[in-house]
mmCIF file of C-alpha atoms in Angstrom:
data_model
loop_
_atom_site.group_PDB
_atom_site.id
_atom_site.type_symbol
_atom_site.label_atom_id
_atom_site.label_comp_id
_atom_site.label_asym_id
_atom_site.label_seq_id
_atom_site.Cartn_x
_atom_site.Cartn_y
_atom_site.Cartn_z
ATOM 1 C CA UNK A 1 153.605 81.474 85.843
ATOM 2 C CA UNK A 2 156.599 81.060 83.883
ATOM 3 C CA UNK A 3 156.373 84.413 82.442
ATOM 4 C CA UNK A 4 156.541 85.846 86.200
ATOM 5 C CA UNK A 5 159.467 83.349 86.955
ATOM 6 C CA UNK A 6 161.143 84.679 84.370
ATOM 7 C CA UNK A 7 161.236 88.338 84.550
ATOM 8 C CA UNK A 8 161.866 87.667 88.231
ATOM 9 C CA UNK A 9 164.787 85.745 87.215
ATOM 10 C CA UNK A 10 166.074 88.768 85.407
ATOM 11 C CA UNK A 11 165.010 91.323 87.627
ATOM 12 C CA UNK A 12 167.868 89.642 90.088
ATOM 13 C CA UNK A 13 170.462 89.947 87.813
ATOM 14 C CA UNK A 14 169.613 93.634 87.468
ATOM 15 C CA UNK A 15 169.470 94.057 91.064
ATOM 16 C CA UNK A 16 165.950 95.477 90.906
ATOM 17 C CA UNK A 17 163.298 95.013 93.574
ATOM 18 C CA UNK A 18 160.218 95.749 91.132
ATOM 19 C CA UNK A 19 159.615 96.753 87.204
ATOM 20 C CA UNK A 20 157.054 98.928 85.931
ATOM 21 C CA UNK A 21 156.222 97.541 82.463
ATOM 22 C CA UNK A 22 154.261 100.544 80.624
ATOM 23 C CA UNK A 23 155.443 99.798 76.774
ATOM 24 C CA UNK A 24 152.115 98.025 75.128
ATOM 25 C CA UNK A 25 154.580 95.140 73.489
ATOM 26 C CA UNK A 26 156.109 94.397 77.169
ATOM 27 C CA UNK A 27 152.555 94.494 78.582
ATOM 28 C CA UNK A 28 150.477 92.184 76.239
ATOM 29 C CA UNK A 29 151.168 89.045 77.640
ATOM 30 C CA UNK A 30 149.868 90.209 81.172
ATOM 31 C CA UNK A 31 146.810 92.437 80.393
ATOM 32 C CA UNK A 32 145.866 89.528 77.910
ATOM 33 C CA UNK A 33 145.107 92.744 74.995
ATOM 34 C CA UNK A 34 147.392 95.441 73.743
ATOM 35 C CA UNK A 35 146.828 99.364 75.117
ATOM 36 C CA UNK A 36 149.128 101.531 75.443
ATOM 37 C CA UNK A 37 147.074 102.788 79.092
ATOM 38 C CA UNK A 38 147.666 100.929 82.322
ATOM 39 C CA UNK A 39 150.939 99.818 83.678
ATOM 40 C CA UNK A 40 151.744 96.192 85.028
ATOM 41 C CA UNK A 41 153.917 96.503 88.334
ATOM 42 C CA UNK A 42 155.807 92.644 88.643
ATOM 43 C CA UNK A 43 157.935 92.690 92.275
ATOM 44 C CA UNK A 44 159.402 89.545 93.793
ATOM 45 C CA UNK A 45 155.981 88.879 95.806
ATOM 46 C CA UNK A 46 153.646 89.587 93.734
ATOM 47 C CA UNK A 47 152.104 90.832 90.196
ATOM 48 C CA UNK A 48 150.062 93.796 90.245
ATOM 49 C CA UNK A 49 147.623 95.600 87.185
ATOM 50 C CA UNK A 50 147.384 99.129 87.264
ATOM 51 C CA UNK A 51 144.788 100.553 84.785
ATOM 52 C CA UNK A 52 141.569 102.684 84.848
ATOM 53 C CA UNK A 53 137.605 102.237 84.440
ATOM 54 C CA UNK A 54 137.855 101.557 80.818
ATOM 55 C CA UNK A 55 139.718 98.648 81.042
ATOM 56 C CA UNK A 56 138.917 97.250 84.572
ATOM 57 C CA UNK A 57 136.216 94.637 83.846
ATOM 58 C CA UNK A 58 138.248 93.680 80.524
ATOM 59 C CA UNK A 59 141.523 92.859 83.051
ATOM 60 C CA UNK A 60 139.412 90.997 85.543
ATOM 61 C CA UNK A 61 138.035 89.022 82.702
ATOM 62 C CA UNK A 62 140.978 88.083 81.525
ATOM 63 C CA UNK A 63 144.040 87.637 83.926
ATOM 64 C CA UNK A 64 144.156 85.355 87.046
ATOM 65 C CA UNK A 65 147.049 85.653 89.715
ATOM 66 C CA UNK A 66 147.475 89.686 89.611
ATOM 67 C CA UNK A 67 146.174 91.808 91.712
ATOM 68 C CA UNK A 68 144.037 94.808 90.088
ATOM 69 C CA UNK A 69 144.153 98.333 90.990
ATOM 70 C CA UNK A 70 142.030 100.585 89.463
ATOM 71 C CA UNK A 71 143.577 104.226 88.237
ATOM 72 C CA UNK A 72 141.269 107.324 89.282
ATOM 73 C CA UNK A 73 141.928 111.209 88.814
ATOM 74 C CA UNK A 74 142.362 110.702 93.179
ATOM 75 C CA UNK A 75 144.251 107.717 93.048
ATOM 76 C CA UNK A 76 147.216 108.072 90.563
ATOM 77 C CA UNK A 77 149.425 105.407 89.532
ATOM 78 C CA UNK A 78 152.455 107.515 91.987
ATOM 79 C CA UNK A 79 150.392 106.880 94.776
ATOM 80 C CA UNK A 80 149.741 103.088 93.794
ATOM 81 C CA UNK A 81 153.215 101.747 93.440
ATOM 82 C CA UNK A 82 154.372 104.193 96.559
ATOM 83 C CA UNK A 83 151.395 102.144 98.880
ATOM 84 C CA UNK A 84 152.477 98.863 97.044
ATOM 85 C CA UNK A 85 156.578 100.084 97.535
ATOM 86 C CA UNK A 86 155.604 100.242 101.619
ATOM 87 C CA UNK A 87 154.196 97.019 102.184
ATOM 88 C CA UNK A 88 156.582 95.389 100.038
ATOM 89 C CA UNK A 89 159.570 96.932 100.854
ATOM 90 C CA UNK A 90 159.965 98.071 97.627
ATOM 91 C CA UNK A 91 163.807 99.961 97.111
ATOM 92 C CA UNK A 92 164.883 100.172 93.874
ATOM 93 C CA UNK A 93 162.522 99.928 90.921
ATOM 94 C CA UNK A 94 163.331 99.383 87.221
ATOM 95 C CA UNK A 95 161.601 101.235 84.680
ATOM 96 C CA UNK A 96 161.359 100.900 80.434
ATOM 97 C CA UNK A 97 163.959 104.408 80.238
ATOM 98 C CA UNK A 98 163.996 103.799 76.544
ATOM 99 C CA UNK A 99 159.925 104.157 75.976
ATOM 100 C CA UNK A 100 159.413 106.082 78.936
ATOM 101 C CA UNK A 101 159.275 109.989 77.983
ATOM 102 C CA UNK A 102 161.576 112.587 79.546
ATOM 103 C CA UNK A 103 158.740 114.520 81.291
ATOM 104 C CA UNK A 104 156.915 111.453 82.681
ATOM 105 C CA UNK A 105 160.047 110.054 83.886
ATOM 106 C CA UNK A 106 161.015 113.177 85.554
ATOM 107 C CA UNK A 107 157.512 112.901 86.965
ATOM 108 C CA UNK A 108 157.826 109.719 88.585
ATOM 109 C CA UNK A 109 161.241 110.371 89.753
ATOM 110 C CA UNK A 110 159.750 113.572 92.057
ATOM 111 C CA UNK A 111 156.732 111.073 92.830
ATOM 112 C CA UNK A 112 157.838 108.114 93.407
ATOM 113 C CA UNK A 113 159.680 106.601 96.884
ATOM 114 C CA UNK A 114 162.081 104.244 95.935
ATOM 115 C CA UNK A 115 164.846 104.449 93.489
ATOM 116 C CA UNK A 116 164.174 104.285 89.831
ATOM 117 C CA UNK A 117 166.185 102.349 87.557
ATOM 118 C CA UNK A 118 166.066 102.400 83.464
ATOM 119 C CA UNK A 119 166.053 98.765 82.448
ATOM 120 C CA UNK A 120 165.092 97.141 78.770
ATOM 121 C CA UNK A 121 163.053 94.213 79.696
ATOM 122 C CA UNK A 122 162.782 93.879 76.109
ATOM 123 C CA UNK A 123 165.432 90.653 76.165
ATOM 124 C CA UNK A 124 162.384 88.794 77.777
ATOM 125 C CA UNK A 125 161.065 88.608 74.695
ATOM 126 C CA UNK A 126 163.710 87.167 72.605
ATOM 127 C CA UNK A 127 162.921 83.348 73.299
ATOM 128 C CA UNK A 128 158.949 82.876 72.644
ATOM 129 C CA UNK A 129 156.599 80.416 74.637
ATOM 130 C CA UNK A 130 154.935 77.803 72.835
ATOM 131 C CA UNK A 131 151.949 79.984 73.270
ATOM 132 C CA UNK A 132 153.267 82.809 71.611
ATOM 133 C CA UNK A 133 155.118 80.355 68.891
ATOM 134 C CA UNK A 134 151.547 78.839 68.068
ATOM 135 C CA UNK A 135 150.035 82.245 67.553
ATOM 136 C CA UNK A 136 152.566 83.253 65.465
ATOM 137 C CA UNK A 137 152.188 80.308 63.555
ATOM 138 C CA UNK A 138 148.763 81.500 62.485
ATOM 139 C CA UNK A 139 149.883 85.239 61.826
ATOM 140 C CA UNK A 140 152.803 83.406 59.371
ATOM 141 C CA UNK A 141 149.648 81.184 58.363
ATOM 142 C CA UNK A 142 147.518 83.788 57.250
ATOM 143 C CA UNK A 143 150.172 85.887 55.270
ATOM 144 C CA UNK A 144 151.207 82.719 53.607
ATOM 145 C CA UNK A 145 147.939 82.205 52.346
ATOM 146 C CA UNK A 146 147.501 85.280 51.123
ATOM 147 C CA UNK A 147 150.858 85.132 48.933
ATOM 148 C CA UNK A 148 149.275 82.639 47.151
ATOM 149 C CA UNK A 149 145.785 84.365 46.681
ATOM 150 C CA UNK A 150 147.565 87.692 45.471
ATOM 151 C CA UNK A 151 150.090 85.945 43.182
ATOM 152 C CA UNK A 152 147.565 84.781 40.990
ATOM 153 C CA UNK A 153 144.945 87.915 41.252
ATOM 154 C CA UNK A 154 148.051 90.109 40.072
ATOM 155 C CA UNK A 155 147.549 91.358 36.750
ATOM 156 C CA UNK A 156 149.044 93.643 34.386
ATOM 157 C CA UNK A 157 147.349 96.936 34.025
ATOM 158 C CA UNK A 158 146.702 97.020 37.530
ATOM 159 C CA UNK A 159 147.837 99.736 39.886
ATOM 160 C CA UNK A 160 150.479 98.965 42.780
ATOM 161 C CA UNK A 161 147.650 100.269 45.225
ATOM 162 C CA UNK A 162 145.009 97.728 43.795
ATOM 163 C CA UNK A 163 147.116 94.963 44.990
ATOM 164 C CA UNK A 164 147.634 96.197 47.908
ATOM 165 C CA UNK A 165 144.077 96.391 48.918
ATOM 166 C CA UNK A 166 143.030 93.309 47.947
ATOM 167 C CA UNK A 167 146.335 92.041 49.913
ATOM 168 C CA UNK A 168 144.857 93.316 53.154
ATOM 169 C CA UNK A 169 141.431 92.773 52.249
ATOM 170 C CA UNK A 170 141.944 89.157 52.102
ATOM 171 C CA UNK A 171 144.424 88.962 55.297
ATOM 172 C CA UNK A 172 141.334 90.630 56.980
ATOM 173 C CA UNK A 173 139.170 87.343 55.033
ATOM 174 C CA UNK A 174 141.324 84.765 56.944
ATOM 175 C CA UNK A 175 141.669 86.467 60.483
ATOM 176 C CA UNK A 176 143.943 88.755 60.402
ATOM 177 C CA UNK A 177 143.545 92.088 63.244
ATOM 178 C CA UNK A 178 144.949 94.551 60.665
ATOM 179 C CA UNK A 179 148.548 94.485 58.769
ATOM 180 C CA UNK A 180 151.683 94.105 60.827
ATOM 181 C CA UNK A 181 152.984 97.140 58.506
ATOM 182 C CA UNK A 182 152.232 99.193 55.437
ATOM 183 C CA UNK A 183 152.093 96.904 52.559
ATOM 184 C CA UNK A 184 155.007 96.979 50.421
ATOM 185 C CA UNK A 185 154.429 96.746 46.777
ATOM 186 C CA UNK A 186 157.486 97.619 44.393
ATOM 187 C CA UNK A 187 157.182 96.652 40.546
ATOM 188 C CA UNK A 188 159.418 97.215 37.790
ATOM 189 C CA UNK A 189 161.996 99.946 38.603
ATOM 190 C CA UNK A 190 160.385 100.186 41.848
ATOM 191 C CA UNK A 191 161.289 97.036 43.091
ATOM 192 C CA UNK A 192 165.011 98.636 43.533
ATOM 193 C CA UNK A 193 163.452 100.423 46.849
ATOM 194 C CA UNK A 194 163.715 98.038 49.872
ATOM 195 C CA UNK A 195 160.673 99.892 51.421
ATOM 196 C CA UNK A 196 158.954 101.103 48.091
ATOM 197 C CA UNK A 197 155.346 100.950 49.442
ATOM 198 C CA UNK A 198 152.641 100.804 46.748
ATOM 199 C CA UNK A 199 151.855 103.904 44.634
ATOM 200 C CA UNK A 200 149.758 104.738 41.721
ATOM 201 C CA UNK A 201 152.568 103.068 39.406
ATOM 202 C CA UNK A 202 150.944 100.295 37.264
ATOM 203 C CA UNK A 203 152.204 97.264 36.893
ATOM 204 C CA UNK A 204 153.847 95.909 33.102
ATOM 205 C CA UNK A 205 154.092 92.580 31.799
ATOM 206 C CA UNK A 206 157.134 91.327 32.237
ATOM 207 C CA UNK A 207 157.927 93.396 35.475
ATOM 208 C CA UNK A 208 159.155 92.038 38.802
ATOM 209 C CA UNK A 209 156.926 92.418 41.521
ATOM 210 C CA UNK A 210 158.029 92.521 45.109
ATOM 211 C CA UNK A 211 155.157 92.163 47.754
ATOM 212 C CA UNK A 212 156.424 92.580 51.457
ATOM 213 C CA UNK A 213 153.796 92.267 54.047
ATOM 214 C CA UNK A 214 152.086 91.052 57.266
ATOM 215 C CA UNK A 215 149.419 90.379 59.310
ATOM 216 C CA UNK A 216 148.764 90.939 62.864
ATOM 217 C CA UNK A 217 147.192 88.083 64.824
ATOM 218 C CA UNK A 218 146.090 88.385 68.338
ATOM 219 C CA UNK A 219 148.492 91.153 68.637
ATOM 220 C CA UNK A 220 152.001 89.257 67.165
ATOM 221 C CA UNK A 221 153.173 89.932 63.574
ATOM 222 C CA UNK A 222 154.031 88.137 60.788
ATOM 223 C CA UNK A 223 156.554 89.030 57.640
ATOM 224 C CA UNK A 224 157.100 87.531 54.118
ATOM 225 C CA UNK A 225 158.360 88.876 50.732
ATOM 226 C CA UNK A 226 158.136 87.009 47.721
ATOM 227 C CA UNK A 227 159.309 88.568 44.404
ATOM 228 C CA UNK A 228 156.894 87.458 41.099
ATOM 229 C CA UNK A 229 157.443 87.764 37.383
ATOM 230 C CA UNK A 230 154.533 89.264 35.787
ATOM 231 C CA UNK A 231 153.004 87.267 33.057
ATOM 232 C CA UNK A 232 152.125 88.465 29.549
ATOM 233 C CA UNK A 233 155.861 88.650 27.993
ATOM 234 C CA UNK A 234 157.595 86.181 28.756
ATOM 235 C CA UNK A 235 157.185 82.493 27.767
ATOM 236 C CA UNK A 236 159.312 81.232 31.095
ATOM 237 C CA UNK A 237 160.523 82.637 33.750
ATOM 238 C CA UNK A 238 163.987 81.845 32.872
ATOM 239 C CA UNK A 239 163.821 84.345 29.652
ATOM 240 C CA UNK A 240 163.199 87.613 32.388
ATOM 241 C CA UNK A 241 166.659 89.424 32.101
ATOM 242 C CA UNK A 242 166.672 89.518 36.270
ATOM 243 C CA UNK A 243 166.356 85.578 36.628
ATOM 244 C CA UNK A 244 170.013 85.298 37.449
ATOM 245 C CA UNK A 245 169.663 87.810 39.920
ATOM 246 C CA UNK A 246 166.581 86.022 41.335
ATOM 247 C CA UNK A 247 168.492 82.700 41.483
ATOM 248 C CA UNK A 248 171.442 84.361 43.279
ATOM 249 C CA UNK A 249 169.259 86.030 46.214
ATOM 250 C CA UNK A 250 167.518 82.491 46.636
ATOM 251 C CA UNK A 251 170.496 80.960 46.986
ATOM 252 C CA UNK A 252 171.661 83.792 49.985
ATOM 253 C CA UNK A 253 168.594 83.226 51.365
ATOM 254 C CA UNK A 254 168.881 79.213 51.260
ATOM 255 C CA UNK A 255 172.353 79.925 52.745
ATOM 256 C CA UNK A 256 171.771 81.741 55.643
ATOM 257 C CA UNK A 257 168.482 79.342 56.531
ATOM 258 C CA UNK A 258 171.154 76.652 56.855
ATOM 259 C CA UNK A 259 172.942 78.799 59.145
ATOM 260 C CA UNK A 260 170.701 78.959 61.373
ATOM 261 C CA UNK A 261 170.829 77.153 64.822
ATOM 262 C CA UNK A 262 171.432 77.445 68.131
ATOM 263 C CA UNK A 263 175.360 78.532 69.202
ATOM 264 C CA UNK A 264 175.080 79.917 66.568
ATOM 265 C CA UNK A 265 175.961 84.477 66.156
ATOM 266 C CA UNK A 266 173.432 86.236 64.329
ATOM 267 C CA UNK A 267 176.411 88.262 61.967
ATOM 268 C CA UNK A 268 177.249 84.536 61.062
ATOM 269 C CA UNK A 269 173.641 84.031 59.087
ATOM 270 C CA UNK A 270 173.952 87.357 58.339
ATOM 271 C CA UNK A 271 177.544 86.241 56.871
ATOM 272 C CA UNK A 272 176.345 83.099 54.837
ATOM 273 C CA UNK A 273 173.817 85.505 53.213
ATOM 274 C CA UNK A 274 176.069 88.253 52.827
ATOM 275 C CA UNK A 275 178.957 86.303 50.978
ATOM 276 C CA UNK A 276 177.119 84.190 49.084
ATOM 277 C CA UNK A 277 175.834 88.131 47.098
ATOM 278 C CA UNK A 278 178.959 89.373 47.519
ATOM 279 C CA UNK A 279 181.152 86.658 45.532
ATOM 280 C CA UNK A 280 178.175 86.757 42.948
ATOM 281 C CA UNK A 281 179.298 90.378 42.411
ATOM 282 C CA UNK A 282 176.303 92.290 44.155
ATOM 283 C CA UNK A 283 177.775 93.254 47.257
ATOM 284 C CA UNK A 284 177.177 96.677 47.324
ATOM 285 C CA UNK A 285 173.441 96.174 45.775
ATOM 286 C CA UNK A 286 172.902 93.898 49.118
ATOM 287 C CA UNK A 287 172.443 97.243 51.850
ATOM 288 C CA UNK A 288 170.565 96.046 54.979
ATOM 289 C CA UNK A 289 170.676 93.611 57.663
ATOM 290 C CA UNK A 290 169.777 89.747 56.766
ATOM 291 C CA UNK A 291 166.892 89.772 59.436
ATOM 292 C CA UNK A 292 165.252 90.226 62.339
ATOM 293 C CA UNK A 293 163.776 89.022 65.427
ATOM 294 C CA UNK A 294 159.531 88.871 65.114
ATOM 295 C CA UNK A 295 156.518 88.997 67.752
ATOM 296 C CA UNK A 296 154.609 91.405 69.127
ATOM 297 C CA UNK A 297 156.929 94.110 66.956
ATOM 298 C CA UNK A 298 157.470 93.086 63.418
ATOM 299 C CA UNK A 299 161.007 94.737 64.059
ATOM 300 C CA UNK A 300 162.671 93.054 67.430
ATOM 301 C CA UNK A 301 165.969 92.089 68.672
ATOM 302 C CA UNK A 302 168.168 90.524 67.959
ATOM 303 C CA UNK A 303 168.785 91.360 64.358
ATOM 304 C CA UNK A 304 171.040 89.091 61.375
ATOM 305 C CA UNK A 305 173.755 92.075 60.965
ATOM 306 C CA UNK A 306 177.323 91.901 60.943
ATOM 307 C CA UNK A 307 177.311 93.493 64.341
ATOM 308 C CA UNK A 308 174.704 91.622 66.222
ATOM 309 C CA UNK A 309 177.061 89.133 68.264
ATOM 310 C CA UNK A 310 173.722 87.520 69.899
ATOM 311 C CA UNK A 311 173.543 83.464 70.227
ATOM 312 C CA UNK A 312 170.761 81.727 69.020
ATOM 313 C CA UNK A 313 168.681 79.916 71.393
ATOM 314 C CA UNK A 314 165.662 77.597 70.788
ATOM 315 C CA UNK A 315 162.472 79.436 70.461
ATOM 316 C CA UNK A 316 163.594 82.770 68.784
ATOM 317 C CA UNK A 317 162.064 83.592 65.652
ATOM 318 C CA UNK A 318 163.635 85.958 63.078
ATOM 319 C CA UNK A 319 163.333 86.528 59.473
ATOM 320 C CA UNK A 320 165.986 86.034 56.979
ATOM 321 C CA UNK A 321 165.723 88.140 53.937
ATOM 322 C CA UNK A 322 168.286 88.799 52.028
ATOM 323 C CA UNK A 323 167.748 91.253 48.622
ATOM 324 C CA UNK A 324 169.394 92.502 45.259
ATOM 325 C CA UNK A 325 168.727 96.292 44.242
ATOM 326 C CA UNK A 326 169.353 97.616 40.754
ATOM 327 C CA UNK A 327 168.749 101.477 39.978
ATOM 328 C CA UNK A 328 166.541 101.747 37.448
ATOM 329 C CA UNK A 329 166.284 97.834 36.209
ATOM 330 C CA UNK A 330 164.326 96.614 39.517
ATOM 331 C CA UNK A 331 165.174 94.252 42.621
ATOM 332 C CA UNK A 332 164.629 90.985 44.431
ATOM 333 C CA UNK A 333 164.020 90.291 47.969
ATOM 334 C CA UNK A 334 162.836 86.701 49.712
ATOM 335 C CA UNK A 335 162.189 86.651 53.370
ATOM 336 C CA UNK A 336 160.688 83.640 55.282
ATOM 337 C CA UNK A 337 160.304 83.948 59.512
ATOM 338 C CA UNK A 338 162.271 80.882 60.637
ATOM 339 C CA UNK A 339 162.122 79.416 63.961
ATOM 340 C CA UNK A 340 164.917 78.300 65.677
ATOM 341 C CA UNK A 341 164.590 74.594 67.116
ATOM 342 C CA UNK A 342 166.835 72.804 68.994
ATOM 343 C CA UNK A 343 168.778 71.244 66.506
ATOM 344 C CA UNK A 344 168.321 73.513 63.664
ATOM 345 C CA UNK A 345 165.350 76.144 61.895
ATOM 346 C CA UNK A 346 162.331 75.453 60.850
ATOM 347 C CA UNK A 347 160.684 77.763 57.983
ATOM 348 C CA UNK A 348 157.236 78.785 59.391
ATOM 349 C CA UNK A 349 155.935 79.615 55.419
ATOM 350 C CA UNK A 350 155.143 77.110 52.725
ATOM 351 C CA UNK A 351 154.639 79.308 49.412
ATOM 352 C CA UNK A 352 157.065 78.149 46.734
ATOM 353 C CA UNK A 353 160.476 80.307 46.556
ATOM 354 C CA UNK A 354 161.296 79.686 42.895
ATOM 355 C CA UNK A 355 160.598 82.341 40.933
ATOM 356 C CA UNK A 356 156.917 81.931 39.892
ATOM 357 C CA UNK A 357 154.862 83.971 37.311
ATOM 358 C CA UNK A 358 151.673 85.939 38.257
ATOM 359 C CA UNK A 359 148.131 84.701 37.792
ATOM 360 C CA UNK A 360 149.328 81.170 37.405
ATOM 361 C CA UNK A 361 146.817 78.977 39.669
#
């Protein structure tokens, strides 16, 4: 499996003989579901599944070339690895130290026989396979339909809550597991909070609207934002007093798309976005990071900041979303997930970015 290959691969370079993977995001793509029970043990021979009765027959089902061990109140997971550690000459083994609590690493470490290591195996995850690419198609899929549905069942009158439960109602309707987050809905004034989620507050004619949400697909996450006008006061869209604003985040946003490729740092999208606000005279209205990776987390590494030194590589996806916040007036944020390809990005939503007015069809 090229998923084995590769965390072998890395497990070299960290000079580990074994990893116990026991963070659910690290362990999806090997127990085939996500739980946070069980533990998947990957050493240079072979790939073991540690988990107990509940989710047995599930594994079996499910995964082919690991070798299942089932977890019993007699047969701990300590005693597991230290039988596997013996017959594989097992010596140093790496562990997730930054998901792994105090206690039950202290546990292991008066347990267990061979060295333990913290490692962040999360890197594996930066460069998707085309399997996980074409499921996250469908999670980006899915919320893309939905913009459209919700764009034109927004009305005025209607409460910030209302629209976010016929949001995740109709994610649900096309496949979705559950959101990838709590659903962001900020209008009016509102929309000046990056993570406003929606209240009572109801929505005005004329208002901005800023819906930021996701679904969850087969356990990977999707996330979009697309600002709205509401109808009912305005006879265009270029009459709302925040269309300049609009225009000048779409253009960030447009920027730092164009950035992206592989060679390329993440602080430089994050750059194109930033500079394009900035010399529009909102740079200090423009407060968090351009993006971020996407997959099993809606929040991954590496992220478009002006820190984040990472290279882009084919197969990464990340969102770019870029945003404008005005106390008291409102804000504007777009975000797209983009993939990178070789030679470039390609936007994984189709919903128009131009600022379009609510319950249009």
């Amino acid at each position: 499996m090229a998923l084995l290959t590769a965390i072998r691969d890395w497990m070299t370079h960290q000079r580990i003989d074994a990893v116990i993977l026991s963070s659910r995001q690290n362990k999806l793509a090997h127990l085939g579901f996500s739980s946070s029970s069980g533990y998947v043990l990957v050493t240079r021979r072979h790939a073991h599944i540690l988990v107990d009765f509940r989710y047995y027959s599930d594994v079996t089902t499910r995964t082919h070339g690991y070798q299942l061990h089932r977890l019993e109140s007699g047969r701990p997971m300590s005693a597991i690895v230290n039988q596997i550690a013996q017959e594989e000459g097992l010596q140093r083994i790496g562990f997730e130290g930054e998901q792994v609590s105090w206690q039950t690493a202290s546990e292991w470490h008066d347990s267990l026989r061979p060295t333990l290591v913290s490692v962040s195996p999360d890197t594996l995850r930066q460069v998707k396979t085309a399997e996980e690419i074409a499921t996250l198609r469908e999670a980006c899929r899915i919320a893309d339909a939905t913009a459209s549905h919700i764009r034109r069942f927004i009305q005025p009158g209607m409460r910030e809550r209302e629209v976010a439960a016929e949001l995740e109602w109709f994610m649900k309707q096309q496949g979705a597991e559950k959101p990838s987050f709590e659903t962001i809905v900020a209008s009016g004034p509102r929309g000046a909070l990056p993570h406003g989620k929606a209240s009572e507050k109801i929505i005005v004619a004329g208002e901005l609207v800023t819906l930021d949400f996701g679904a969850q697909y087969q356990g990977y996450c999707s996330d979009m934002t697309r600002t709205f006008l509401v109808a009912g006061r305005y006879a265009n869209v270029e009459t709302s007093p925040l269309y300049a604003v609009y225009q000048t985040v779409l253009e960030a946003q447009l920027a730092a798309i164009a950035a992206v490729r592989p060679g390329v740092a993440c602080q430089s999208v994050d750059g194109a976005a930033r500079e394009h606000i900035t010399r529009a005279g909102y740079g200090p209205k423009f407060g968090h990071n351009t993006g971020h990776a996407i997959g099993i987390d809606v929040h991954e590494n590496p992220r478009f900041s002006p820190s984040d030194t990472t290279l882009l590589r084919p197969g990464m996806l990340l969102t770019v979303e870029p945003g404008i916040y005005l106390e008291d007036e409102g804000g504007v944020r777009i975000e797209d997930v983009v993939l990178v390809t070789e030679d470039g990005a390609e936007v994984l939503y189709h919903t128009p970015k131009t600022l379009l007015m609510t319950g249009e069809a």
